[in-house]
């Protein structure tokens, strides 16, 4: 056996990558004259030291779980969906249309309909690049990137010219009805210390359910097997009777639908109206989350929480240590992405050699029977 153990691939290598990123980030903090240990204390305490910190950390993590799962599903079919940002933005449009068009009697009914609207709009936005890839051979990376810009421009036009409330200069829709208000952490588990201002809401449970459903789809269904087979070898998959056009379309529709569901958290759960910039870069962070989580739902969940810590801890760091600017916090986040994504092989290759040498030594020391 010349492969690493699964635990080393899923846990050990990401941990080493994050540790290297934190060491380099610490050197950057030291260079500008601040203590890296104090900066780390502020980040960890700000993200996980109180119910307030956990509320924001898990709120950000909810966004990243959805976008990370979206990228992961496309990865399994060997496609690089960079369009999570645009698909989530259009998903927000679907949420707003559903919430504003009906006077919902209860939030649970509104949530079900909003999930359907978000997933349909996100999937529809992903369907066009998928069709171009499947039928015309257009590269999915190029088309999904361009569709991010188109989605942003389309949303600005709609919010300024179509959905803006008369007399209000802000480019945003009207506020959703009271019955469409999703229960927050303060409503569900107030004894844990969550305050009403905490944005964490029931969407987090929806994200956990999405993790389970993606795991079930990819590893327990025939469609998931076909997606993975297509991702491993398109030639072999076609030889086995798998239709490549169907797999590309279905994978991208599921991916776009998951990205669209992100807007349940930010549009319906937090802002309670559609505003410009509601995705906030979560579509791009989802790429790093999927890479770091090895495209497995459990890995995506853990990586999303880590990036939630970085986002919330970074905001606290910027507030507590003014010498560390917002741009410096972005540099720290970028280093984590760099080490866990682009420089993955820098850690992986030495670890593979180490485990291979240990295995050979054990086999030599084991006496033959």
GROMACS .gro file of C-alpha atoms in nm:
model
  369
    1UNK     CA    1   0.000   0.000   0.000
    2UNK     CA    2   0.164   0.329  -0.105
    3UNK     CA    3  -0.112   0.568  -0.001
    4UNK     CA    4  -0.142   0.776   0.311
    5UNK     CA    5  -0.398   0.681   0.576
    6UNK     CA    6  -0.732   0.855   0.531
    7UNK     CA    7  -0.700   1.037   0.864
    8UNK     CA    8  -0.370   1.189   0.754
    9UNK     CA    9  -0.519   1.308   0.426
   10UNK     CA   10  -0.834   1.456   0.582
   11UNK     CA   11  -0.705   1.586   0.918
   12UNK     CA   12  -0.325   1.592   0.945
   13UNK     CA   13  -0.237   1.770   0.618
   14UNK     CA   14  -0.498   2.048   0.657
   15UNK     CA   15  -0.383   2.101   1.017
   16UNK     CA   16  -0.019   2.133   0.910
   17UNK     CA   17  -0.120   2.370   0.628
   18UNK     CA   18  -0.316   2.592   0.867
   19UNK     CA   19  -0.029   2.586   1.116
   20UNK     CA   20   0.216   2.698   0.845
   21UNK     CA   21  -0.024   2.975   0.740
   22UNK     CA   22  -0.052   3.095   1.100
   23UNK     CA   23   0.328   3.093   1.141
   24UNK     CA   24   0.375   3.306   0.828
   25UNK     CA   25   0.088   3.533   0.938
   26UNK     CA   26   0.259   3.568   1.277
   27UNK     CA   27   0.579   3.679   1.105
   28UNK     CA   28   0.379   3.943   0.913
   29UNK     CA   29   0.222   4.068   1.238
   30UNK     CA   30   0.566   4.073   1.402
   31UNK     CA   31   0.703   4.275   1.107
   32UNK     CA   32   0.455   4.558   1.167
   33UNK     CA   33   0.553   4.572   1.535
   34UNK     CA   34   0.267   4.382   1.702
   35UNK     CA   35   0.277   4.065   1.907
   36UNK     CA   36   0.157   3.763   1.706
   37UNK     CA   37   0.059   3.582   2.028
   38UNK     CA   38  -0.157   3.874   2.139
   39UNK     CA   39  -0.309   3.893   1.791
   40UNK     CA   40  -0.389   3.522   1.805
   41UNK     CA   41  -0.544   3.562   2.151
   42UNK     CA   42  -0.766   3.846   2.027
   43UNK     CA   43  -0.873   3.647   1.720
   44UNK     CA   44  -0.957   3.328   1.909
   45UNK     CA   45  -1.126   3.511   2.195
   46UNK     CA   46  -1.324   3.732   1.956
   47UNK     CA   47  -1.447   3.436   1.753
   48UNK     CA   48  -1.502   3.173   2.022
   49UNK     CA   49  -1.474   3.342   2.360
   50UNK     CA   50  -1.840   3.435   2.399
   51UNK     CA   51  -2.188   3.355   2.272
   52UNK     CA   52  -2.172   3.679   2.073
   53UNK     CA   53  -1.853   3.563   1.899
   54UNK     CA   54  -1.990   3.215   1.832
   55UNK     CA   55  -2.308   3.370   1.691
   56UNK     CA   56  -2.116   3.559   1.426
   57UNK     CA   57  -1.867   3.276   1.364
   58UNK     CA   58  -2.143   3.023   1.292
   59UNK     CA   59  -2.335   3.281   1.089
   60UNK     CA   60  -2.037   3.323   0.855
   61UNK     CA   61  -1.977   2.946   0.862
   62UNK     CA   62  -2.334   2.889   0.740
   63UNK     CA   63  -2.263   3.092   0.426
   64UNK     CA   64  -1.937   2.907   0.366
   65UNK     CA   65  -2.095   2.563   0.417
   66UNK     CA   66  -2.342   2.624   0.134
   67UNK     CA   67  -2.087   2.771  -0.107
   68UNK     CA   68  -1.827   2.508  -0.009
   69UNK     CA   69  -2.072   2.225  -0.077
   70UNK     CA   70  -2.159   2.388  -0.410
   71UNK     CA   71  -1.796   2.386  -0.519
   72UNK     CA   72  -1.742   2.034  -0.379
   73UNK     CA   73  -2.025   1.877  -0.582
   74UNK     CA   74  -1.884   2.027  -0.902
   75UNK     CA   75  -1.534   1.910  -0.801
   76UNK     CA   76  -1.654   1.550  -0.785
   77UNK     CA   77  -1.750   1.580  -1.153
   78UNK     CA   78  -1.407   1.737  -1.222
   79UNK     CA   79  -1.552   2.082  -1.282
   80UNK     CA   80  -1.433   2.405  -1.121
   81UNK     CA   81  -1.743   2.612  -1.043
   82UNK     CA   82  -1.611   2.965  -0.981
   83UNK     CA   83  -1.960   3.110  -1.016
   84UNK     CA   84  -2.085   3.061  -0.660
   85UNK     CA   85  -2.084   3.437  -0.606
   86UNK     CA   86  -2.325   3.503  -0.894
   87UNK     CA   87  -2.538   3.196  -0.823
   88UNK     CA   88  -2.579   3.302  -0.458
   89UNK     CA   89  -2.668   3.656  -0.567
   90UNK     CA   90  -2.940   3.527  -0.799
   91UNK     CA   91  -3.053   3.291  -0.523
   92UNK     CA   92  -3.111   3.601  -0.311
   93UNK     CA   93  -3.334   3.737  -0.584
   94UNK     CA   94  -3.538   3.416  -0.568
   95UNK     CA   95  -3.569   3.450  -0.189
   96UNK     CA   96  -3.683   3.813  -0.217
   97UNK     CA   97  -3.943   3.735  -0.484
   98UNK     CA   98  -4.090   3.452  -0.276
   99UNK     CA   99  -4.096   3.650   0.049
  100UNK     CA  100  -4.242   3.967  -0.106
  101UNK     CA  101  -4.501   3.811  -0.334
  102UNK     CA  102  -4.702   3.622  -0.070
  103UNK     CA  103  -4.832   3.723   0.271
  104UNK     CA  104  -4.698   3.414   0.449
  105UNK     CA  105  -4.891   3.294   0.755
  106UNK     CA  106  -4.588   3.127   0.922
  107UNK     CA  107  -4.211   3.140   0.886
  108UNK     CA  108  -4.184   2.763   0.826
  109UNK     CA  109  -4.396   2.787   0.510
  110UNK     CA  110  -4.203   3.093   0.397
  111UNK     CA  111  -3.874   2.909   0.459
  112UNK     CA  112  -3.976   2.609   0.247
  113UNK     CA  113  -4.086   2.831  -0.041
  114UNK     CA  114  -3.777   3.053  -0.009
  115UNK     CA  115  -3.549   2.745  -0.021
  116UNK     CA  116  -3.721   2.639  -0.341
  117UNK     CA  117  -3.688   2.988  -0.489
  118UNK     CA  118  -3.322   3.025  -0.389
  119UNK     CA  119  -3.227   2.682  -0.524
  120UNK     CA  120  -3.417   2.732  -0.851
  121UNK     CA  121  -3.265   3.073  -0.922
  122UNK     CA  122  -2.915   2.956  -0.829
  123UNK     CA  123  -2.951   2.643  -1.042
  124UNK     CA  124  -3.092   2.840  -1.335
  125UNK     CA  125  -2.791   3.075  -1.325
  126UNK     CA  126  -2.555   2.774  -1.325
  127UNK     CA  127  -2.745   2.601  -1.605
  128UNK     CA  128  -2.620   2.836  -1.876
  129UNK     CA  129  -2.245   2.780  -1.818
  130UNK     CA  130  -2.320   2.409  -1.773
  131UNK     CA  131  -2.496   2.394  -2.110
  132UNK     CA  132  -2.212   2.583  -2.278
  133UNK     CA  133  -1.963   2.337  -2.126
  134UNK     CA  134  -2.164   2.026  -2.211
  135UNK     CA  135  -2.274   2.121  -2.564
  136UNK     CA  136  -2.022   2.378  -2.688
  137UNK     CA  137  -1.706   2.287  -2.495
  138UNK     CA  138  -1.677   2.632  -2.335
  139UNK     CA  139  -1.452   2.624  -2.028
  140UNK     CA  140  -1.664   2.628  -1.714
  141UNK     CA  141  -1.411   2.845  -1.526
  142UNK     CA  142  -1.428   3.127  -1.780
  143UNK     CA  143  -1.804   3.125  -1.820
  144UNK     CA  144  -1.883   3.106  -1.448
  145UNK     CA  145  -1.643   3.395  -1.374
  146UNK     CA  146  -1.811   3.609  -1.640
  147UNK     CA  147  -2.154   3.517  -1.505
  148UNK     CA  148  -2.051   3.651  -1.164
  149UNK     CA  149  -2.010   3.997  -1.318
  150UNK     CA  150  -2.333   3.967  -1.514
  151UNK     CA  151  -2.522   3.864  -1.200
  152UNK     CA  152  -2.380   4.159  -1.003
  153UNK     CA  153  -2.476   4.407  -1.276
  154UNK     CA  154  -2.821   4.253  -1.320
  155UNK     CA  155  -2.889   4.272  -0.946
  156UNK     CA  156  -2.784   4.638  -0.928
  157UNK     CA  157  -3.014   4.721  -1.219
  158UNK     CA  158  -3.309   4.539  -1.062
  159UNK     CA  159  -3.258   4.690  -0.716
  160UNK     CA  160  -3.224   5.044  -0.853
  161UNK     CA  161  -3.492   5.039  -1.122
  162UNK     CA  162  -3.743   4.766  -1.033
  163UNK     CA  163  -3.751   4.670  -0.665
  164UNK     CA  164  -3.647   4.996  -0.493
  165UNK     CA  165  -3.912   5.128  -0.259
  166UNK     CA  166  -4.051   5.466  -0.383
  167UNK     CA  167  -3.911   5.750  -0.176
  168UNK     CA  168  -3.616   5.541  -0.054
  169UNK     CA  169  -3.277   5.620  -0.207
  170UNK     CA  170  -3.117   5.295  -0.087
  171UNK     CA  171  -3.097   5.027  -0.361
  172UNK     CA  172  -3.281   4.755  -0.169
  173UNK     CA  173  -3.618   4.583  -0.165
  174UNK     CA  174  -3.889   4.641   0.091
  175UNK     CA  175  -3.849   4.462   0.421
  176UNK     CA  176  -4.005   4.115   0.433
  177UNK     CA  177  -4.323   4.060   0.633
  178UNK     CA  178  -4.307   3.980   1.003
  179UNK     CA  179  -4.422   3.621   0.941
  180UNK     CA  180  -4.117   3.560   0.720
  181UNK     CA  181  -3.881   3.634   1.012
  182UNK     CA  182  -3.664   3.327   1.076
  183UNK     CA  183  -3.603   3.219   1.437
  184UNK     CA  184  -3.260   3.329   1.557
  185UNK     CA  185  -3.028   3.167   1.809
  186UNK     CA  186  -3.168   3.409   2.069
  187UNK     CA  187  -3.517   3.272   2.001
  188UNK     CA  188  -3.419   2.902   1.997
  189UNK     CA  189  -3.144   2.868   2.261
  190UNK     CA  190  -3.150   3.190   2.469
  191UNK     CA  191  -3.004   3.007   2.772
  192UNK     CA  192  -2.671   2.979   2.586
  193UNK     CA  193  -2.632   3.356   2.610
  194UNK     CA  194  -2.715   3.452   2.250
  195UNK     CA  195  -2.847   3.808   2.219
  196UNK     CA  196  -3.117   3.935   1.983
  197UNK     CA  197  -2.851   4.114   1.776
  198UNK     CA  198  -2.678   3.784   1.694
  199UNK     CA  199  -2.732   3.702   1.323
  200UNK     CA  200  -2.708   3.324   1.373
  201UNK     CA  201  -3.044   3.176   1.274
  202UNK     CA  202  -3.212   2.850   1.181
  203UNK     CA  203  -3.029   2.849   0.846
  204UNK     CA  204  -2.734   2.689   1.028
  205UNK     CA  205  -2.945   2.376   1.084
  206UNK     CA  206  -3.041   2.390   0.716
  207UNK     CA  207  -2.670   2.397   0.628
  208UNK     CA  208  -2.605   2.089   0.846
  209UNK     CA  209  -2.892   1.911   0.669
  210UNK     CA  210  -2.737   2.008   0.334
  211UNK     CA  211  -2.407   1.847   0.445
  212UNK     CA  212  -2.585   1.519   0.519
  213UNK     CA  213  -2.784   1.526   0.195
  214UNK     CA  214  -2.472   1.594  -0.015
  215UNK     CA  215  -2.290   1.308   0.159
  216UNK     CA  216  -2.587   1.079   0.091
  217UNK     CA  217  -2.607   1.191  -0.272
  218UNK     CA  218  -2.237   1.151  -0.351
  219UNK     CA  219  -2.164   0.827  -0.162
  220UNK     CA  220  -2.497   0.648  -0.132
  221UNK     CA  221  -2.681   0.699  -0.462
  222UNK     CA  222  -2.634   0.585  -0.819
  223UNK     CA  223  -2.622   0.944  -0.941
  224UNK     CA  224  -2.343   1.020  -0.694
  225UNK     CA  225  -2.150   0.717  -0.816
  226UNK     CA  226  -2.189   0.835  -1.176
  227UNK     CA  227  -2.071   1.185  -1.082
  228UNK     CA  228  -1.760   1.046  -0.911
  229UNK     CA  229  -1.693   0.802  -1.194
  230UNK     CA  230  -1.719   1.086  -1.446
  231UNK     CA  231  -1.484   1.296  -1.234
  232UNK     CA  232  -1.223   1.021  -1.211
  233UNK     CA  233  -1.223   0.938  -1.582
  234UNK     CA  234  -1.458   1.080  -1.843
  235UNK     CA  235  -1.345   0.821  -2.099
  236UNK     CA  236  -1.413   0.528  -1.868
  237UNK     CA  237  -1.746   0.678  -1.762
  238UNK     CA  238  -1.859   0.713  -2.124
  239UNK     CA  239  -1.743   0.356  -2.194
  240UNK     CA  240  -1.960   0.243  -1.899
  241UNK     CA  241  -2.265   0.410  -2.049
  242UNK     CA  242  -2.270   0.732  -1.845
  243UNK     CA  243  -2.401   1.030  -2.042
  244UNK     CA  244  -2.147   1.315  -1.998
  245UNK     CA  245  -2.398   1.588  -2.093
  246UNK     CA  246  -2.641   1.466  -1.827
  247UNK     CA  247  -2.372   1.448  -1.557
  248UNK     CA  248  -2.236   1.797  -1.636
  249UNK     CA  249  -2.584   1.950  -1.635
  250UNK     CA  250  -2.704   1.770  -1.320
  251UNK     CA  251  -2.382   1.840  -1.127
  252UNK     CA  252  -2.388   2.209  -1.209
  253UNK     CA  253  -2.760   2.239  -1.133
  254UNK     CA  254  -2.705   2.086  -0.789
  255UNK     CA  255  -2.398   2.305  -0.738
  256UNK     CA  256  -2.584   2.622  -0.839
  257UNK     CA  257  -2.881   2.528  -0.623
  258UNK     CA  258  -2.658   2.486  -0.316
  259UNK     CA  259  -2.490   2.822  -0.383
  260UNK     CA  260  -2.832   2.984  -0.418
  261UNK     CA  261  -2.939   2.843  -0.080
  262UNK     CA  262  -2.669   3.054   0.084
  263UNK     CA  263  -2.900   3.353   0.046
  264UNK     CA  264  -3.149   3.204   0.291
  265UNK     CA  265  -2.900   3.292   0.564
  266UNK     CA  266  -2.797   3.640   0.451
  267UNK     CA  267  -3.118   3.768   0.285
  268UNK     CA  268  -3.399   3.604   0.480
  269UNK     CA  269  -3.220   3.528   0.806
  270UNK     CA  270  -3.013   3.844   0.859
  271UNK     CA  271  -3.102   4.146   0.640
  272UNK     CA  272  -3.468   4.043   0.589
  273UNK     CA  273  -3.457   4.223   0.254
  274UNK     CA  274  -3.243   4.201  -0.060
  275UNK     CA  275  -2.952   4.445  -0.063
  276UNK     CA  276  -2.648   4.493  -0.285
  277UNK     CA  277  -2.346   4.285  -0.183
  278UNK     CA  278  -2.538   4.037   0.030
  279UNK     CA  279  -2.306   3.752  -0.078
  280UNK     CA  280  -1.999   3.933   0.057
  281UNK     CA  281  -1.738   3.716  -0.117
  282UNK     CA  282  -1.871   3.389   0.028
  283UNK     CA  283  -1.884   3.240  -0.320
  284UNK     CA  284  -1.509   3.273  -0.357
  285UNK     CA  285  -1.436   3.160  -0.001
  286UNK     CA  286  -1.636   2.846  -0.081
  287UNK     CA  287  -1.359   2.745  -0.324
  288UNK     CA  288  -1.101   2.746  -0.045
  289UNK     CA  289  -1.345   2.572   0.190
  290UNK     CA  290  -1.402   2.291  -0.061
  291UNK     CA  291  -1.028   2.257  -0.128
  292UNK     CA  292  -0.944   2.245   0.240
  293UNK     CA  293  -1.233   2.008   0.316
  294UNK     CA  294  -1.123   1.769   0.039
  295UNK     CA  295  -1.472   1.804  -0.112
  296UNK     CA  296  -1.617   1.591   0.169
  297UNK     CA  297  -1.917   1.736   0.358
  298UNK     CA  298  -1.752   1.679   0.698
  299UNK     CA  299  -1.433   1.846   0.578
  300UNK     CA  300  -1.638   2.131   0.427
  301UNK     CA  301  -1.819   2.180   0.761
  302UNK     CA  302  -1.493   2.197   0.959
  303UNK     CA  303  -1.324   2.423   0.703
  304UNK     CA  304  -1.629   2.654   0.698
  305UNK     CA  305  -1.613   2.691   1.076
  306UNK     CA  306  -1.241   2.769   1.052
  307UNK     CA  307  -1.308   3.043   0.797
  308UNK     CA  308  -1.594   3.166   1.016
  309UNK     CA  309  -1.340   3.200   1.298
  310UNK     CA  310  -1.105   3.389   1.066
  311UNK     CA  311  -1.380   3.628   0.957
  312UNK     CA  312  -1.519   3.702   1.303
  313UNK     CA  313  -1.177   3.692   1.472
  314UNK     CA  314  -1.037   3.917   1.199
  315UNK     CA  315  -1.309   4.175   1.263
  316UNK     CA  316  -1.230   4.172   1.636
  317UNK     CA  317  -0.858   4.195   1.559
  318UNK     CA  318  -0.915   4.502   1.346
  319UNK     CA  319  -1.114   4.660   1.630
  320UNK     CA  320  -0.882   4.569   1.919
  321UNK     CA  321  -0.546   4.627   1.745
  322UNK     CA  322  -0.575   4.932   1.513
  323UNK     CA  323  -0.221   4.876   1.380
  324UNK     CA  324  -0.356   4.565   1.208
  325UNK     CA  325  -0.573   4.704   0.931
  326UNK     CA  326  -0.856   4.535   0.746
  327UNK     CA  327  -0.618   4.469   0.459
  328UNK     CA  328  -0.381   4.290   0.697
  329UNK     CA  329  -0.666   4.065   0.812
  330UNK     CA  330  -0.740   3.985   0.448
  331UNK     CA  331  -0.370   3.896   0.405
  332UNK     CA  332  -0.396   3.647   0.694
  333UNK     CA  333  -0.709   3.492   0.541
  334UNK     CA  334  -0.537   3.478   0.201
  335UNK     CA  335  -0.236   3.299   0.352
  336UNK     CA  336  -0.464   3.028   0.490
  337UNK     CA  337  -0.622   2.990   0.145
  338UNK     CA  338  -0.277   2.984  -0.017
  339UNK     CA  339  -0.134   2.714   0.210
  340UNK     CA  340  -0.445   2.495   0.209
  341UNK     CA  341  -0.507   2.526  -0.163
  342UNK     CA  342  -0.227   2.624  -0.397
  343UNK     CA  343   0.057   2.500  -0.173
  344UNK     CA  344  -0.115   2.179  -0.071
  345UNK     CA  345   0.148   1.963  -0.243
  346UNK     CA  346   0.423   2.134  -0.046
  347UNK     CA  347   0.290   1.952   0.261
  348UNK     CA  348   0.137   1.649   0.092
  349UNK     CA  349   0.446   1.519  -0.090
  350UNK     CA  350   0.680   1.505   0.214
  351UNK     CA  351   0.402   1.346   0.420
  352UNK     CA  352   0.342   1.080   0.155
  353UNK     CA  353   0.714   0.999   0.151
  354UNK     CA  354   0.719   0.984   0.532
  355UNK     CA  355   0.426   0.742   0.555
  356UNK     CA  356   0.569   0.531   0.272
  357UNK     CA  357   0.908   0.500   0.446
  358UNK     CA  358   0.740   0.412   0.777
  359UNK     CA  359   0.534   0.143   0.605
  360UNK     CA  360   0.841  -0.008   0.435
  361UNK     CA  361   1.034  -0.012   0.763
  362UNK     CA  362   0.745  -0.188   0.938
  363UNK     CA  363   0.723  -0.449   0.660
  364UNK     CA  364   1.099  -0.519   0.687
  365UNK     CA  365   1.082  -0.557   1.066
  366UNK     CA  366   0.780  -0.791   1.055
  367UNK     CA  367   0.913  -1.151   1.040
  368UNK     CA  368   0.780  -1.369   0.759
  369UNK     CA  369   0.553  -1.653   0.874
   0.00000   0.00000   0.00000
